PDB file of C-alpha atoms in Angstrom:
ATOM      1  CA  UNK Q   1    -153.811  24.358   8.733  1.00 42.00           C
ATOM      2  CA  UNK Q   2    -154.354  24.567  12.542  1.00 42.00           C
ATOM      3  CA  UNK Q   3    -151.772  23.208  14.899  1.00 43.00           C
ATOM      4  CA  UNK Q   4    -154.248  20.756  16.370  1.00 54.00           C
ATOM      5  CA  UNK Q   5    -154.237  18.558  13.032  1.00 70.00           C
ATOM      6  CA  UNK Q   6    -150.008  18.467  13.620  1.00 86.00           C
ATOM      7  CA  UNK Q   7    -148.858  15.139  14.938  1.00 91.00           C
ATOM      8  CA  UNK Q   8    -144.833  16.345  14.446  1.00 94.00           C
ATOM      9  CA  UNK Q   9    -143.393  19.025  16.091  1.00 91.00           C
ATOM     10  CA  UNK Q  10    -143.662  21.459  13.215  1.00 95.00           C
ATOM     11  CA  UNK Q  11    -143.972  25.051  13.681  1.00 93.00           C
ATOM     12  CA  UNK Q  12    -147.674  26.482  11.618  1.00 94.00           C
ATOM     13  CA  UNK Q  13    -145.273  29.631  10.398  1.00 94.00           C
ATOM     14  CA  UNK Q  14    -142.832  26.504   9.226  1.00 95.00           C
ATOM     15  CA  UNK Q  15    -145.905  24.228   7.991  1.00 96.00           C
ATOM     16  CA  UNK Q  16    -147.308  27.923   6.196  1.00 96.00           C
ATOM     17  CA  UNK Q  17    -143.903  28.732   4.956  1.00 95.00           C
ATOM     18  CA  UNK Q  18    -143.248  25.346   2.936  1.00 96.00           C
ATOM     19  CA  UNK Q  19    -146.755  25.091   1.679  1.00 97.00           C
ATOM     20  CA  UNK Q  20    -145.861  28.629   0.041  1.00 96.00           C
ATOM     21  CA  UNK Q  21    -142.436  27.465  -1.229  1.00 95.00           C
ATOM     22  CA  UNK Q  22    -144.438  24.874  -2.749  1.00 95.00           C
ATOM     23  CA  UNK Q  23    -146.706  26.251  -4.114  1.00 95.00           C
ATOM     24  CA  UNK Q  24    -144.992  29.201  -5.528  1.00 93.00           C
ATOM     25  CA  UNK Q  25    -142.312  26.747  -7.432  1.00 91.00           C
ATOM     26  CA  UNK Q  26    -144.649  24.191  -8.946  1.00 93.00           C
ATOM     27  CA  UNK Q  27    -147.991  25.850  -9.765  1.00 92.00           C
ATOM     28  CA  UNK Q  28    -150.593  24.438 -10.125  1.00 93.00           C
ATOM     29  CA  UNK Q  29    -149.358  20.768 -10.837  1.00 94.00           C
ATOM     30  CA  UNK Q  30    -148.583  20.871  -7.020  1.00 96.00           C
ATOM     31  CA  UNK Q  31    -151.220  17.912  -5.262  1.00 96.00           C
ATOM     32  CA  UNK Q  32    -149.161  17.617  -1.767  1.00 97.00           C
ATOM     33  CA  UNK Q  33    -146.900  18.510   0.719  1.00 98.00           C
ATOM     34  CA  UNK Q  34    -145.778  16.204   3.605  1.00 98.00           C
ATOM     35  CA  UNK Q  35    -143.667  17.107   6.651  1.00 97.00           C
ATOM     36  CA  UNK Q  36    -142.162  14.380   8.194  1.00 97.00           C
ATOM     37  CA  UNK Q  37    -139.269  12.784  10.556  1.00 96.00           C
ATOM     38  CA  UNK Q  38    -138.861   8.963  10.983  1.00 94.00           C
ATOM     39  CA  UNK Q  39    -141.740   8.497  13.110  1.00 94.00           C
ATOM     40  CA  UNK Q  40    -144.509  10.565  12.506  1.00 96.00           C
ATOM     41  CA  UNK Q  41    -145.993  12.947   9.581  1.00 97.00           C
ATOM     42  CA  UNK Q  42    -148.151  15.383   8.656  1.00 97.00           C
ATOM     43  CA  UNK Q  43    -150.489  16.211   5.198  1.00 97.00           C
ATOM     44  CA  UNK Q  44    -149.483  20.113   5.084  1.00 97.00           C
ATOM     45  CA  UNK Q  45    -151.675  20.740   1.412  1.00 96.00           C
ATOM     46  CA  UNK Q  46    -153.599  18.882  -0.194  1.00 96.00           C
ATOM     47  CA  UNK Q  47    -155.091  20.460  -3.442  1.00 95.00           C
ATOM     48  CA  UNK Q  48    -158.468  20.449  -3.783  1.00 92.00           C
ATOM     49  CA  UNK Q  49    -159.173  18.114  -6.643  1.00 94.00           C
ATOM     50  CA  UNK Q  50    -157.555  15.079  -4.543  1.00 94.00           C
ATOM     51  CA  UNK Q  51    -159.074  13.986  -1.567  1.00 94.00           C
ATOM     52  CA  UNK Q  52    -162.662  14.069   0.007  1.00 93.00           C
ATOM     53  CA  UNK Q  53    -161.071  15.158   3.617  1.00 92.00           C
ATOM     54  CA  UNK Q  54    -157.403  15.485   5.763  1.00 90.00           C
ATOM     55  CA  UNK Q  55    -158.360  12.331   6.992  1.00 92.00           C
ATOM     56  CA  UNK Q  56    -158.515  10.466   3.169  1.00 95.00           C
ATOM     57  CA  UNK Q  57    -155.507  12.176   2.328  1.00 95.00           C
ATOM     58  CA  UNK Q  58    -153.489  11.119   5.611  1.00 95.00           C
ATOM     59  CA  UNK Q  59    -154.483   7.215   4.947  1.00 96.00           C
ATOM     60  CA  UNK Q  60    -153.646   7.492   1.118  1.00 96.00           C
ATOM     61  CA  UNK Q  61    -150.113   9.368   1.956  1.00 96.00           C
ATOM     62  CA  UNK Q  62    -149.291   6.664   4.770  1.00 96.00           C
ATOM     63  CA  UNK Q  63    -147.936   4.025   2.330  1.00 96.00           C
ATOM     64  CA  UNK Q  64    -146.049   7.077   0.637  1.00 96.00           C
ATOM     65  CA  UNK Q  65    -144.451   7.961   3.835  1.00 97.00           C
ATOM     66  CA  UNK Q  66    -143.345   4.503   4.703  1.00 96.00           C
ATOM     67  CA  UNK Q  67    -141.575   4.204   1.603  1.00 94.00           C
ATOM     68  CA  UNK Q  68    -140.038   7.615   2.011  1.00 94.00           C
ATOM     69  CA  UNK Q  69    -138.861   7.461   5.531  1.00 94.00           C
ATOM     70  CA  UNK Q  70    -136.272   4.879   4.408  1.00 92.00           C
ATOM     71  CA  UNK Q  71    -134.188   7.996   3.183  1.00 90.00           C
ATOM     72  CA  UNK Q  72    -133.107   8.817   6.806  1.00 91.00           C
ATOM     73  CA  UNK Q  73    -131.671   5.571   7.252  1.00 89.00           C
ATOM     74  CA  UNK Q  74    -129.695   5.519   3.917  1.00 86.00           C
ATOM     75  CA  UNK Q  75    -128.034   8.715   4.909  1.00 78.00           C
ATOM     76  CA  UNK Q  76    -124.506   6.844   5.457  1.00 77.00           C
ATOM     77  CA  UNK Q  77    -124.655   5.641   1.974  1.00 77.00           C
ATOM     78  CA  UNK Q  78    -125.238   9.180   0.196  1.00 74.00           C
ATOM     79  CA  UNK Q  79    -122.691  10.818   2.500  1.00 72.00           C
ATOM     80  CA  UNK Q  80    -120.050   7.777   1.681  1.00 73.00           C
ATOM     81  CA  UNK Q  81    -121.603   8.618  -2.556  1.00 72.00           C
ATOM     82  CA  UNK Q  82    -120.680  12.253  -1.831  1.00 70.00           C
ATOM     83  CA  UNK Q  83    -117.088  11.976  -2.129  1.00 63.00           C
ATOM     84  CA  UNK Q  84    -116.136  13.277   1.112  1.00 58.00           C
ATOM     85  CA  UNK Q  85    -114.210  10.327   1.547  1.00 57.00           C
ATOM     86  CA  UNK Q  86    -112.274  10.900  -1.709  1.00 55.00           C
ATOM     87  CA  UNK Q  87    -113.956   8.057  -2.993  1.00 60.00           C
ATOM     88  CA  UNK Q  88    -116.832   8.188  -5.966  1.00 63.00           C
ATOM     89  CA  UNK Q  89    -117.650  12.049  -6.381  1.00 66.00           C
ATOM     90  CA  UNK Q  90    -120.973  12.640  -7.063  1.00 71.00           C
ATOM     91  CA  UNK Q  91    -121.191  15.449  -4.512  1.00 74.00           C
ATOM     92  CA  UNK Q  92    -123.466  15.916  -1.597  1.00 78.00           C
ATOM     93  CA  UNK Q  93    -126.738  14.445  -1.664  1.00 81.00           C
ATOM     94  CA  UNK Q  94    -129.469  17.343  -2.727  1.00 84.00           C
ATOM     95  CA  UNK Q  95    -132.812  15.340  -2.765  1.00 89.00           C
ATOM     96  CA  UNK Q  96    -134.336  12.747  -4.536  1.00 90.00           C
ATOM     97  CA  UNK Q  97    -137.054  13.002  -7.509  1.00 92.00           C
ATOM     98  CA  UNK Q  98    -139.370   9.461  -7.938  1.00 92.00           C
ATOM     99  CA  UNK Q  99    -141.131   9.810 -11.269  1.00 90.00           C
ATOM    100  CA  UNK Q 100    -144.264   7.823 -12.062  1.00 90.00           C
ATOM    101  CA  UNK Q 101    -146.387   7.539 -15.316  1.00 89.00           C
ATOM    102  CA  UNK Q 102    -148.539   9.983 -13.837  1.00 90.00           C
ATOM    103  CA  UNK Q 103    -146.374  12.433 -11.608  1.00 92.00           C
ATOM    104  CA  UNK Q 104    -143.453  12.996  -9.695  1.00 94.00           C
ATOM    105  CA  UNK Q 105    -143.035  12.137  -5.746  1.00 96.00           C
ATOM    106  CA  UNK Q 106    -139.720  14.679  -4.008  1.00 95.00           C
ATOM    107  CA  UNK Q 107    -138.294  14.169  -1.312  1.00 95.00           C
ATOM    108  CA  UNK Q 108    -136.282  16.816   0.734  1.00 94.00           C
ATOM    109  CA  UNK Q 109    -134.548  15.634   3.728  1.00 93.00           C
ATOM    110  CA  UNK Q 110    -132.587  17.727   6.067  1.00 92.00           C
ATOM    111  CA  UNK Q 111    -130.610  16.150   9.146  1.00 90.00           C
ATOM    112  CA  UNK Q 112    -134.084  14.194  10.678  1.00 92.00           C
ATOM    113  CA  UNK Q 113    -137.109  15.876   8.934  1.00 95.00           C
ATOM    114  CA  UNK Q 114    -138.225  15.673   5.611  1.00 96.00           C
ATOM    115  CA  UNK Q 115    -140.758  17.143   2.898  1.00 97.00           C
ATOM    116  CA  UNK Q 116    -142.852  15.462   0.388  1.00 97.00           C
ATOM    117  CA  UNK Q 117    -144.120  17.193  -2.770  1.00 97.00           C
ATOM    118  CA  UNK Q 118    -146.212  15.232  -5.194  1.00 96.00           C
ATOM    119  CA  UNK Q 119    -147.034  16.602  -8.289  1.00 95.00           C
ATOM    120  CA  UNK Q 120    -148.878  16.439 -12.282  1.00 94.00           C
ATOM    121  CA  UNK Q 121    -146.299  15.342 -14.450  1.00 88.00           C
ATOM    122  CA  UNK Q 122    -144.428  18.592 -15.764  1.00 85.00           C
ATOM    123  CA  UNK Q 123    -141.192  19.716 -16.360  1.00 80.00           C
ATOM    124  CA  UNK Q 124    -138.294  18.109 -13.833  1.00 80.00           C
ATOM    125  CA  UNK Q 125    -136.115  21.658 -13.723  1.00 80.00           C
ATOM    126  CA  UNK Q 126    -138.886  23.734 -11.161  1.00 82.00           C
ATOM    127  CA  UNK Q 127    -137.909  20.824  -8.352  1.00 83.00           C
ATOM    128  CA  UNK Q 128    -134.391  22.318  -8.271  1.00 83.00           C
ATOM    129  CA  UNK Q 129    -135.438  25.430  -6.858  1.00 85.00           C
ATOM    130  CA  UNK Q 130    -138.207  24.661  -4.399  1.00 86.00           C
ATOM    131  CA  UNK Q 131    -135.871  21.732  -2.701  1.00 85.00           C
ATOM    132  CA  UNK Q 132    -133.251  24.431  -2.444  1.00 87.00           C
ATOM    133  CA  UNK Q 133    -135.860  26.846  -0.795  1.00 88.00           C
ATOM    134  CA  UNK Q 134    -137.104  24.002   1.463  1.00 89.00           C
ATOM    135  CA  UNK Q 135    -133.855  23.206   2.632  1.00 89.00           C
ATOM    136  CA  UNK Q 136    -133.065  26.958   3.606  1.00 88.00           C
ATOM    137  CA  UNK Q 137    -136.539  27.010   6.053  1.00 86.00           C
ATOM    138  CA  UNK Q 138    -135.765  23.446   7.367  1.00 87.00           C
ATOM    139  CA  UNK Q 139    -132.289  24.240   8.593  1.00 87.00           C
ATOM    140  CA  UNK Q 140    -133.010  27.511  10.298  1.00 77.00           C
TER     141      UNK Q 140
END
């Protein structure tokens, strides 16, 4: 993806990197990866099947991204469910799966960027690893 079609701030050896992650982790159930920060976002991958252009798959991600974004704002409440405080000791927050009838929706966020994957239904455990490996190349 060329850096022209970027509307964030994201590196294309970043934007190449977590396509790969991606891709690597969930196979071919993998439709989508999103970068994104509070105020903007970009479609990294798309999978072929999906959408007709980047443009199609940047209005039908939009809503998704709206509804996602409200993760950097609930950041006080997953720090105060992490137990730091001594309180209720779940343990830091690692990132949050949204499963639908049809698929799964991830979300990765690391201080104020994020990542989207969207994916087939399959099994739950292959999210585990590619958040970890997204969360390595977003805090570098």
């Amino acid at each position: 993806m060329s850096q022209e079609r970027f509307t964030t701030d994201i590196a294309t050896a970043l934007a190449d990197e977590l396509v790969s992650i991606a891709r690597t982790g969930l196979g071919d159930e993998l439709r989508s990866v999103i970068y994104f920060t509070p105020t903007q976002f970009d479609v990294l991958y798309v999978r072929q099947d999906i959408y007709e252009s980047h443009e199609a798959a940047r209005r039908a991600k939009s809503p998704l991204v709206d509804l996602e974004s409200v993760g950097f704002v609930e950041a006080p409440v997953r720090s105060a469910l992490s137990g730091s405080d001594g309180s209720i000791e779940f343990g830091p927050y690692s990132f949050t799966i949204r499963v639908h009838d049809n698929g799964f929706v991830v979300r990765k966020l690391v201080g104020d960027v994020g990542v989207l994957l969207t994916t087939d239904s399959m099994n739950i455990a292959a999210f585990r690893d590619a958040a970890t490996a997204i969360e390595r190349h977003l805090k570098r």
